[in-house]
Structure formats: structure tokens, C-alpha cells
Coordinates of N, CA and C in Angstrom, one line a residue:
M215 N -36.7 -10.2 -14.4 CA -35.7 -9.5 -13.5 C -34.6 -8.8 -14.3
K216 N -34.2 -7.7 -13.8 CA -33.2 -6.9 -14.5 C -31.8 -7.1 -13.8
Y217 N -30.8 -7.3 -14.6 CA -29.4 -7.4 -14.1 C -28.6 -6.4 -14.8
I218 N -27.8 -5.7 -14.0 CA -26.7 -4.8 -14.5 C -25.4 -5.6 -14.5
L219 N -24.9 -5.9 -15.7 CA -23.7 -6.7 -15.8 C -22.4 -5.8 -16.0
L220 N -21.5 -6.0 -15.1 CA -20.3 -5.1 -15.0 C -19.1 -5.9 -15.4
H221 N -18.4 -5.5 -16.5 CA -17.3 -6.3 -17.0 C -16.0 -6.0 -16.2
G222 N -15.0 -6.8 -16.5 CA -13.7 -6.7 -15.8 C -12.8 -5.8 -16.5
M223 N -11.6 -5.6 -15.8 CA -10.6 -4.8 -16.4 C -10.0 -5.5 -17.6
G224 N -9.8 -4.8 -18.7 CA -9.3 -5.4 -19.9 C -10.4 -5.9 -20.8
Q225 N -11.6 -5.8 -20.3 CA -12.8 -6.2 -21.1 C -13.6 -4.9 -21.5
N226 N -14.7 -5.1 -22.2 CA -15.6 -4.0 -22.5 C -17.0 -4.6 -22.4
A227 N -18.0 -3.8 -22.7 CA -19.4 -4.2 -22.5 C -19.7 -5.4 -23.4
S228 N -19.1 -5.5 -24.5 CA -19.4 -6.6 -25.5 C -18.9 -8.0 -24.9
S229 N -18.1 -8.0 -23.9 CA -17.6 -9.2 -23.3 C -18.7 -10.0 -22.7
W230 N -19.9 -9.4 -22.5 CA -21.1 -10.1 -22.0 C -22.0 -10.7 -23.1
D231 N -21.7 -10.4 -24.3 CA -22.6 -10.7 -25.4 C -23.0 -12.2 -25.5
E232 N -22.0 -13.1 -25.3 CA -22.3 -14.5 -25.4 C -23.1 -15.0 -24.2
T233 N -22.8 -14.5 -23.1 CA -23.6 -14.8 -21.9 C -25.0 -14.4 -22.0
V234 N -25.2 -13.2 -22.5 CA -26.6 -12.7 -22.7 C -27.3 -13.5 -23.8
S235 N -26.6 -14.0 -24.8 CA -27.3 -14.7 -25.8 C -27.9 -16.0 -25.3
Y236 N -27.4 -16.5 -24.2 CA -27.9 -17.8 -23.6 C -29.0 -17.5 -22.6
L237 N -29.3 -16.3 -22.3 CA -30.3 -16.0 -21.3 C -31.7 -15.9 -22.0
S238 N -32.7 -16.3 -21.3 CA -34.1 -16.2 -21.8 C -34.6 -14.8 -21.8
N239 N -35.8 -14.6 -22.4 CA -36.3 -13.2 -22.4 C -36.8 -12.7 -21.1
T240 N -36.9 -13.6 -20.1 CA -37.3 -13.2 -18.8 C -36.3 -12.5 -18.0
V241 N -35.0 -12.5 -18.5 CA -33.9 -11.8 -17.9 C -33.5 -10.6 -18.7
E242 N -33.8 -9.4 -18.1 CA -33.4 -8.2 -18.8 C -32.0 -7.8 -18.3
T243 N -31.1 -7.4 -19.3 CA -29.8 -7.1 -18.9 C -29.4 -5.7 -19.4
I244 N -28.5 -5.0 -18.6 CA -27.9 -3.8 -19.0 C -26.4 -3.9 -18.8
C245 N -25.6 -3.6 -19.9 CA -24.2 -3.8 -19.8 C -23.5 -2.5 -20.0
P246 N -23.3 -1.7 -19.0 CA -22.6 -0.4 -19.2 C -21.2 -0.5 -19.5
E247 N -20.6 0.4 -20.2 CA -19.2 0.5 -20.6 C -18.5 1.2 -19.4
L248 N -17.7 0.5 -18.7 CA -17.1 1.1 -17.5 C -16.2 2.3 -17.8
S249 N -15.6 2.3 -19.0 CA -14.7 3.4 -19.3 C -15.5 4.7 -19.4
K250 N -16.8 4.7 -19.5 CA -17.6 5.9 -19.5 C -17.7 6.6 -18.2
F251 N -17.3 5.8 -17.1 CA -17.4 6.4 -15.8 C -16.1 7.2 -15.4
F252 N -15.2 7.3 -16.4 CA -14.0 8.1 -16.2 C -14.1 9.4 -17.0
T253 N -13.2 10.3 -16.7 CA -12.9 11.4 -17.6 C -11.5 11.3 -18.1
E254 N -11.1 11.9 -19.1 CA -9.7 11.8 -19.6 C -8.7 12.3 -18.6
E255 N -9.1 13.3 -17.7 CA -8.2 13.9 -16.7 C -8.2 13.1 -15.4
N256 N -9.1 12.2 -15.2 CA -9.2 11.5 -13.9 C -9.6 10.0 -14.1
C257 N -8.6 9.2 -14.0 CA -8.8 7.7 -14.2 C -8.6 7.0 -12.8
Y258 N -8.9 7.7 -11.8 CA -8.8 7.1 -10.4 C -10.0 6.3 -10.1
Y259 N -9.9 5.3 -9.2 CA -11.0 4.4 -8.8 C -12.1 5.3 -8.2
T260 N -11.7 6.2 -7.3 CA -12.7 7.1 -6.6 C -13.6 7.8 -7.6
K261 N -13.0 8.3 -8.7 CA -13.9 9.0 -9.7 C -14.8 8.0 -10.4
M262 N -14.2 6.8 -10.8 CA -15.0 5.8 -11.4 C -16.2 5.4 -10.5
Y263 N -15.9 5.1 -9.2 CA -16.9 4.7 -8.3 C -18.0 5.7 -8.1
S264 N -17.6 7.0 -8.0 CA -18.5 8.1 -7.8 C -19.5 8.2 -9.0
S265 N -19.0 8.1 -10.2 CA -19.8 8.1 -11.4 C -20.7 6.9 -11.5
F266 N -20.2 5.7 -11.1 CA -21.0 4.5 -11.0 C -22.1 4.6 -10.1
C267 N -21.9 5.2 -8.9 CA -23.0 5.4 -7.9 C -24.1 6.4 -8.5
E268 N -23.7 7.4 -9.2 CA -24.6 8.3 -9.8 C -25.5 7.5 -10.8
Y269 N -24.8 6.7 -11.6 CA -25.5 5.8 -12.6 C -26.6 4.9 -11.9
C270 N -26.1 4.2 -10.9 CA -27.0 3.3 -10.2 C -28.2 4.0 -9.5
N271 N -27.9 5.2 -8.9 CA -28.9 5.9 -8.2 C -30.1 6.4 -9.0
I272 N -29.9 6.4 -10.3 CA -30.9 6.8 -11.2 C -32.1 5.8 -11.2
F273 N -31.8 4.6 -11.0 CA -32.8 3.5 -11.0 C -33.6 3.6 -9.7
S274 N -35.0 3.6 -9.9 CA -35.8 3.7 -8.7 C -36.0 2.3 -8.0
E275 N -35.9 1.2 -8.7 CA -36.1 -0.1 -8.1 C -34.7 -0.7 -7.6
P276 N -34.8 -1.6 -6.6 CA -33.6 -2.2 -6.1 C -32.9 -3.0 -7.3
L277 N -31.5 -3.0 -7.2 CA -30.8 -3.5 -8.4 C -30.2 -4.9 -8.1
N278 N -30.1 -5.7 -9.2 CA -29.4 -6.9 -9.2 C -28.1 -6.7 -10.0
L279 N -27.0 -6.7 -9.3 CA -25.7 -6.4 -9.8 C -24.9 -7.7 -10.0
C280 N -24.3 -7.8 -11.2 CA -23.4 -9.0 -11.5 C -22.1 -8.4 -12.0
G281 N -21.0 -8.6 -11.3 CA -19.8 -8.0 -11.7 C -18.6 -9.0 -11.7
L282 N -17.7 -8.9 -12.7 CA -16.5 -9.7 -12.8 C -15.3 -8.9 -12.5
S283 N -14.5 -9.3 -11.5 CA -13.2 -8.7 -11.2 C -13.4 -7.2 -10.8
L284 N -13.0 -6.3 -11.7 CA -13.2 -4.8 -11.4 C -14.7 -4.6 -11.2
G285 N -15.5 -5.2 -12.0 CA -17.0 -5.0 -11.9 C -17.5 -5.5 -10.6
A286 N -16.9 -6.6 -10.1 CA -17.3 -7.2 -8.8 C -16.9 -6.2 -7.7
V287 N -15.8 -5.6 -7.8 CA -15.3 -4.6 -6.8 C -16.3 -3.4 -6.7
L288 N -16.7 -2.9 -7.9 CA -17.7 -1.8 -7.9 C -19.0 -2.3 -7.3
A289 N -19.5 -3.5 -7.7 CA -20.8 -3.9 -7.2 C -20.8 -4.1 -5.7
L290 N -19.7 -4.7 -5.2 CA -19.5 -4.9 -3.7 C -19.5 -3.6 -3.0
N291 N -18.7 -2.7 -3.5 CA -18.5 -1.3 -2.9 C -19.9 -0.6 -2.8
Y292 N -20.7 -0.7 -3.9 CA -22.0 -0.1 -3.9 C -22.9 -0.8 -2.9
A293 N -22.9 -2.1 -2.8 CA -23.8 -2.8 -1.9 C -23.4 -2.5 -0.4
I294 N -22.1 -2.2 -0.2 CA -21.7 -1.7 1.2 C -22.3 -0.4 1.5
D295 N -22.2 0.6 0.5 CA -22.5 1.9 0.8 C -24.0 2.2 0.6
Y296 N -24.7 1.4 -0.2 CA -26.1 1.6 -0.5 C -26.9 0.2 -0.4
P297 N -26.9 -0.4 0.8 CA -27.5 -1.7 1.0 C -28.9 -1.7 0.6
Q298 N -29.6 -0.6 0.8 CA -31.1 -0.6 0.6 C -31.4 -0.6 -0.9
K299 N -30.3 -0.3 -1.8 CA -30.5 -0.2 -3.2 C -30.2 -1.5 -4.0
V300 N -29.7 -2.5 -3.2 CA -29.2 -3.7 -3.9 C -30.1 -4.9 -3.5
K301 N -30.7 -5.5 -4.5 CA -31.6 -6.7 -4.3 C -30.8 -8.0 -4.2
S302 N -29.8 -8.1 -5.1 CA -28.9 -9.3 -5.1 C -27.6 -8.9 -5.7
L303 N -26.6 -9.8 -5.4 CA -25.2 -9.6 -6.0 C -24.7 -10.9 -6.5
I304 N -24.1 -10.9 -7.7 CA -23.3 -12.0 -8.2 C -21.9 -11.4 -8.4
L305 N -21.0 -11.9 -7.6 CA -19.6 -11.5 -7.6 C -18.7 -12.6 -8.2
I306 N -18.1 -12.3 -9.3 CA -17.3 -13.2 -10.0 C -15.8 -12.8 -9.9
A307 N -15.0 -13.7 -9.3 CA -13.6 -13.5 -9.0 C -13.4 -12.2 -8.2
P308 N -14.1 -12.0 -7.1 CA -14.0 -10.7 -6.4 C -12.8 -10.6 -5.5
Q309 N -12.4 -9.4 -5.2 CA -11.4 -9.1 -4.2 C -12.1 -8.0 -3.3
Y310 N -11.8 -8.2 -2.0 CA -12.3 -7.2 -1.0 C -11.2 -6.5 -0.3
N311 N -10.0 -7.1 -0.3 CA -8.8 -6.5 0.3 C -7.8 -6.6 -0.8
M312 N -7.5 -5.5 -1.5 CA -6.8 -5.5 -2.8 C -5.4 -6.1 -2.6
P313 N -5.0 -7.1 -3.4 CA -3.7 -7.7 -3.3 C -2.6 -6.8 -3.9
K314 N -1.9 -6.1 -3.1 CA -0.9 -5.1 -3.6 C 0.1 -5.7 -4.5
F315 N 0.7 -6.9 -4.2 CA 1.7 -7.5 -5.0 C 1.1 -7.8 -6.4
L316 N -0.1 -8.3 -6.4 CA -0.7 -8.7 -7.7 C -0.9 -7.5 -8.6
L317 N -1.3 -6.4 -8.0 CA -1.5 -5.2 -8.7 C -0.2 -4.6 -9.3
K318 N 0.9 -4.8 -8.5 CA 2.2 -4.3 -9.0 C 2.6 -5.1 -10.2
V319 N 2.4 -6.5 -10.1 CA 2.8 -7.3 -11.2 C 2.0 -7.0 -12.5
Q320 N 0.7 -6.7 -12.2 CA -0.2 -6.4 -13.3 C 0.3 -5.1 -14.0
N321 N 0.7 -4.1 -13.2 CA 1.2 -2.9 -13.8 C 2.5 -3.1 -14.6
V322 N 3.3 -4.0 -14.2 CA 4.6 -4.3 -14.9 C 4.2 -4.9 -16.3
L323 N 3.2 -5.8 -16.3 CA 2.8 -6.4 -17.5 C 2.2 -5.3 -18.5
F324 N 1.4 -4.4 -17.9 CA 0.8 -3.4 -18.7 C 1.9 -2.5 -19.4
K325 N 2.9 -2.2 -18.7 CA 4.0 -1.4 -19.2 C 4.6 -2.0 -20.5
F326 N 4.7 -3.3 -20.6 CA 5.3 -4.0 -21.7 C 4.3 -4.3 -22.8
M327 N 3.1 -4.1 -22.6 CA 2.0 -4.3 -23.6 C 2.0 -3.2 -24.6
P328 N 1.8 -3.4 -25.9 CA 1.7 -2.3 -26.9 C 0.4 -1.6 -26.7
E329 N 0.4 -0.3 -27.0 CA -0.8 0.6 -26.8 C -2.0 0.0 -27.6
S330 N -1.7 -0.6 -28.7 CA -2.8 -1.1 -29.5 C -3.7 -2.1 -28.8
Q331 N -3.2 -2.8 -27.8 CA -4.0 -3.8 -27.1 C -5.0 -3.2 -26.2
F332 N -5.0 -1.9 -26.0 CA -5.9 -1.2 -25.1 C -7.0 -0.4 -25.9
K333 N -6.9 -0.4 -27.2 CA -7.8 0.5 -28.0 C -9.2 0.1 -28.0
D334 N -9.5 -1.2 -27.8 CA -10.9 -1.6 -27.8 C -11.6 -1.5 -26.4
I335 N -10.8 -1.1 -25.4 CA -11.3 -1.1 -24.1 C -11.8 0.3 -23.6
G336 N -11.3 1.3 -24.4 CA -11.7 2.7 -24.0 C -10.8 3.4 -23.1
L337 N -9.7 2.7 -22.7 CA -8.7 3.3 -21.8 C -7.3 3.2 -22.4
T338 N -6.4 4.1 -22.1 CA -5.1 4.0 -22.6 C -4.2 3.2 -21.6
K339 N -3.0 2.8 -22.0 CA -2.1 2.1 -21.1 C -1.9 2.9 -19.8
K340 N -1.7 4.2 -19.9 CA -1.5 5.1 -18.8 C -2.7 5.1 -17.9
D341 N -3.9 5.1 -18.5 CA -5.2 5.0 -17.7 C -5.2 3.8 -16.8
F342 N -4.9 2.6 -17.4 CA -4.9 1.4 -16.7 C -3.9 1.4 -15.5
I343 N -2.8 1.9 -15.7 CA -1.8 1.9 -14.6 C -2.2 2.9 -13.5
T344 N -2.8 4.0 -13.9 CA -3.3 5.0 -12.9 C -4.4 4.3 -12.1
L345 N -5.3 3.6 -12.8 CA -6.4 3.0 -12.1 C -6.0 1.9 -11.1
T346 N -5.1 1.0 -11.5 CA -4.7 0.0 -10.6 C -3.9 0.5 -9.4
N347 N -3.1 1.6 -9.7 CA -2.3 2.2 -8.6 C -3.3 2.8 -7.6
S348 N -4.4 3.4 -8.0 CA -5.3 4.0 -7.1 C -6.2 3.0 -6.3
M349 N -6.1 1.8 -6.7 CA -6.8 0.7 -6.0 C -6.0 0.0 -4.9
A350 N -4.7 0.2 -4.9 CA -3.8 -0.6 -4.1 C -4.1 -0.7 -2.6
N351 N -4.6 0.4 -2.1 CA -4.8 0.4 -0.6 C -6.3 0.2 -0.2
M352 N -7.1 -0.3 -1.1 CA -8.5 -0.5 -0.8 C -8.8 -1.7 0.0
N353 N -9.6 -1.6 1.0 CA -9.9 -2.8 1.8 C -11.4 -2.6 2.3
F354 N -12.2 -3.5 1.9 CA -13.7 -3.4 2.3 C -14.0 -4.3 3.5
T355 N -13.0 -4.9 4.2 CA -13.3 -5.9 5.2 C -14.3 -5.3 6.3
S356 N -14.1 -4.1 6.7 CA -14.9 -3.6 7.8 C -16.3 -3.2 7.3
G357 N -16.5 -3.1 6.0 CA -17.9 -2.8 5.5 C -18.7 -4.0 5.1
L358 N -18.1 -5.2 5.1 CA -18.8 -6.3 4.6 C -20.1 -6.6 5.3
E359 N -20.1 -6.3 6.6 CA -21.3 -6.5 7.4 C -22.5 -5.7 7.0
N360 N -22.3 -4.6 6.2 CA -23.4 -3.8 5.7 C -24.2 -4.5 4.6
V361 N -23.6 -5.5 3.9 CA -24.2 -6.1 2.8 C -25.4 -6.9 3.3
A362 N -26.6 -6.5 2.9 CA -27.8 -7.2 3.4 C -28.5 -8.2 2.5
C363 N -28.1 -8.1 1.2 CA -28.8 -8.9 0.2 C -28.2 -10.3 0.0
P364 N -28.9 -11.2 -0.7 CA -28.3 -12.5 -1.0 C -27.1 -12.2 -2.0
V365 N -26.0 -13.0 -1.8 CA -24.8 -12.8 -2.6 C -24.4 -14.2 -3.1
F366 N -24.1 -14.3 -4.4 CA -23.6 -15.5 -5.0 C -22.2 -15.2 -5.6
V367 N -21.2 -15.9 -4.9 CA -19.8 -15.7 -5.3 C -19.4 -16.8 -6.2
L368 N -18.8 -16.4 -7.4 CA -18.4 -17.4 -8.4 C -16.9 -17.2 -8.7
C369 N -16.3 -18.3 -9.1 CA -14.9 -18.2 -9.5 C -14.6 -19.4 -10.5
G370 N -13.9 -19.1 -11.5 CA -13.5 -20.1 -12.4 C -12.5 -21.1 -11.8
E371 N -12.7 -22.4 -12.0 CA -11.9 -23.4 -11.4 C -10.4 -23.2 -11.7
K372 N -10.0 -22.6 -12.8 CA -8.6 -22.4 -13.1 C -8.1 -21.0 -12.7
D373 N -8.9 -20.2 -12.0 CA -8.5 -18.9 -11.6 C -7.9 -19.0 -10.2
N374 N -6.7 -19.5 -10.2 CA -6.0 -19.7 -8.9 C -5.6 -18.4 -8.2
V375 N -5.5 -17.4 -8.9 CA -5.1 -16.1 -8.3 C -6.3 -15.5 -7.4
N376 N -7.5 -15.7 -7.8 CA -8.6 -15.1 -7.1 C -9.5 -16.1 -6.3
K377 N -9.2 -17.4 -6.5 CA -10.0 -18.4 -5.8 C -10.1 -18.3 -4.3
K378 N -8.9 -18.1 -3.7 CA -8.8 -18.0 -2.2 C -9.7 -16.8 -1.7
A379 N -9.5 -15.7 -2.4 CA -10.3 -14.5 -2.0 C -11.8 -14.7 -2.1
A380 N -12.2 -15.4 -3.2 CA -13.6 -15.6 -3.5 C -14.2 -16.5 -2.4
V381 N -13.5 -17.5 -2.0 CA -14.0 -18.4 -0.9 C -14.1 -17.6 0.4
K382 N -13.1 -16.8 0.7 CA -13.1 -16.0 1.9 C -14.2 -15.0 2.0
I383 N -14.5 -14.3 0.9 CA -15.6 -13.3 0.9 C -16.9 -14.0 1.1
A384 N -17.1 -15.2 0.5 CA -18.3 -16.0 0.7 C -18.5 -16.4 2.2
E385 N -17.4 -16.6 2.9 CA -17.5 -17.0 4.3 C -17.8 -15.8 5.1
K386 N -17.3 -14.6 4.7 CA -17.5 -13.4 5.5 C -18.9 -12.8 5.4
L387 N -19.5 -13.0 4.2 CA -20.8 -12.4 4.0 C -21.9 -13.3 4.5
S388 N -22.8 -12.8 5.3 CA -23.8 -13.6 6.0 C -24.8 -14.3 5.1
R389 N -25.1 -13.8 3.9 CA -26.1 -14.4 3.1 C -25.4 -14.8 1.7
A390 N -24.2 -15.3 1.8 CA -23.5 -15.7 0.6 C -23.4 -17.2 0.3
K391 N -23.3 -17.5 -0.9 CA -23.1 -18.9 -1.4 C -22.0 -18.9 -2.4
F392 N -21.1 -19.9 -2.4 CA -20.0 -20.0 -3.3 C -20.1 -21.1 -4.3
S393 N -19.8 -20.9 -5.5 CA -19.8 -21.9 -6.6 C -18.6 -21.8 -7.5
M394 N -18.0 -22.9 -7.8 CA -16.9 -22.9 -8.8 C -17.5 -23.2 -10.2
I395 N -16.9 -22.5 -11.1 CA -17.3 -22.6 -12.5 C -16.3 -23.5 -13.2
E396 N -16.8 -24.7 -13.7 CA -15.9 -25.6 -14.4 C -15.4 -25.0 -15.8
N397 N -14.3 -25.5 -16.2 CA -13.8 -25.2 -17.6 C -13.7 -23.7 -17.8
S398 N -13.2 -23.0 -16.7 CA -13.1 -21.5 -16.8 C -11.9 -21.0 -16.0
G399 N -11.3 -20.0 -16.6 CA -10.3 -19.3 -15.9 C -10.9 -18.0 -15.3
H400 N -10.2 -16.9 -15.3 CA -10.6 -15.7 -14.7 C -11.9 -15.1 -15.3
E401 N -11.9 -15.1 -16.7 CA -12.9 -14.4 -17.4 C -14.1 -15.4 -17.7
V402 N -14.9 -15.6 -16.6 CA -16.0 -16.6 -16.7 C -17.0 -16.3 -17.8
N403 N -17.2 -15.0 -18.0 CA -18.2 -14.6 -19.0 C -17.7 -14.9 -20.5
I404 N -16.4 -15.1 -20.6 CA -15.9 -15.5 -21.9 C -15.6 -17.0 -22.0
D405 N -15.0 -17.5 -20.9 CA -14.5 -18.9 -20.9 C -15.7 -19.9 -20.8
N406 N -16.7 -19.6 -20.1 CA -17.9 -20.5 -19.9 C -19.2 -19.7 -19.8
P407 N -19.5 -18.9 -20.8 CA -20.7 -18.1 -20.8 C -22.0 -18.9 -20.6
K408 N -22.1 -20.1 -21.2 CA -23.3 -20.9 -21.1 C -23.6 -21.3 -19.7
E409 N -22.5 -21.7 -18.9 CA -22.7 -22.1 -17.5 C -23.1 -20.9 -16.7
L410 N -22.5 -19.7 -17.0 CA -22.8 -18.5 -16.2 C -24.2 -18.1 -16.5
A411 N -24.7 -18.2 -17.7 CA -26.1 -17.9 -18.0 C -27.0 -18.8 -17.3
K412 N -26.7 -20.1 -17.1 CA -27.5 -21.0 -16.4 C -27.7 -20.6 -14.9
I413 N -26.6 -20.1 -14.3 CA -26.6 -19.7 -13.0 C -27.5 -18.4 -12.8
I414 N -27.4 -17.5 -13.7 CA -28.2 -16.3 -13.7 C -29.7 -16.7 -13.8
E415 N -29.9 -17.6 -14.7 CA -31.3 -18.1 -14.9 C -31.9 -18.7 -13.7
K416 N -31.1 -19.5 -13.0 CA -31.6 -20.1 -11.7 C -31.9 -19.0 -10.7
L417 N -31.0 -18.0 -10.6 CA -31.2 -17.0 -9.6 C -32.4 -16.1 -10.0
N418 N -32.7 -16.1 -11.2 CA -33.8 -15.3 -11.7 C -35.2 -15.7 -11.2
V419 N -35.3 -17.0 -10.8 CA -36.5 -17.5 -10.3 C -36.5 -17.7 -8.8
V420 N -35.4 -17.3 -8.1 CA -35.3 -17.4 -6.7 C -36.2 -16.3 -6.0

């Protein structure tokens, strides 16, 4: 089975390396660099999502999408708009109704971070702020009923910021299951990659 693994904001494609290292050869993975879905002139979510859709639509077979945080938002958005194209979803620390206050706090933190901390991600500090501002009014609540595939919602046990939203989205999606990942904060693919790989392996035989 093939999985497209979508990293979170502040990560890059290599953030999946350790998780992938624990997977067997029966699981094929593709880890796109999300910064590639932007242009230097346009770092808005709508541009990113449009480019992401073009990327996904190249594949002829239904997709298994696994996304963390921003990656989960993209995966969920795509499953809402193209339900026939998605075979399964793994959503890690997802949000479906963007928390405006949290995004504002995040932007304040970005402003005080040195530019050097962004160099390995493929986006500048300004790009990050533009992206988060462009997501502030997003709300997928009315589209959740379009998601037709099995959904596995995950959240790190220490990720108190996203835990409530993860539980809620699992309740709202008709074919969803929720699991907590022990010994993990927000970045499950970094904090507990072995456990995450076990879950992907289990789903691989479902």
C-alpha cells in the first residue's frame, strides 16, 4: 500500500525519515516537500492547496494520505473536495475550524524567531506569517460529511493544544477512529516515530 506523508508547519520532508525507517517493505511512502507547493510571490494557503490538488490528481489510484498538523489540514481539505480520490486518511493533530487565537500567538512567536531557524524548512519568516494569516478564517465543518473513506485520527498525549479538536473531528466523521499516542507531543512523527509506524503497519493490512 502507498502512503503520501505530509509534514507539519516548521518541518520538512525529512521529518518522516525515522518513521519510514520503522516501516516494512510492504508500505510504500512518498514524502513531498510542502514548500514546493508555493511560489516566492504567493505563500497563501489557497495557492498551496491548489498546487497540492494538482499533485494528488496526477495519481490514477485512490490515495492513502497521512498528514500532521498543516499536512492534516491539506489531507482533510482534499478528502472533502475529492472524496472519490481518497482511500484512507490518517490525520495527526488535525484542525477543521482554525483556532484564530492560536494562529495569532504562533505569528507573534514567529516574529521573534531568528531567520536562521527557517532556513531548513524552505520558507522565510515572512512566508510563515503570510501562510498562517491566510488560514485564520478556514472552517471545514460543513464539508466533513463529504469524507467517505475510513479516517484514523491521532494525537500525542502531551499535545494539549490540539487534543480537543482531534477528538471532536473523530466524533464528527462517520467512519473515524481516534487514538492517543503515548510519549508524544505535537510532532508525533519525531516524538514517537516507532509507535506511529506500528499504526501505519496495522492499517496497511486492513
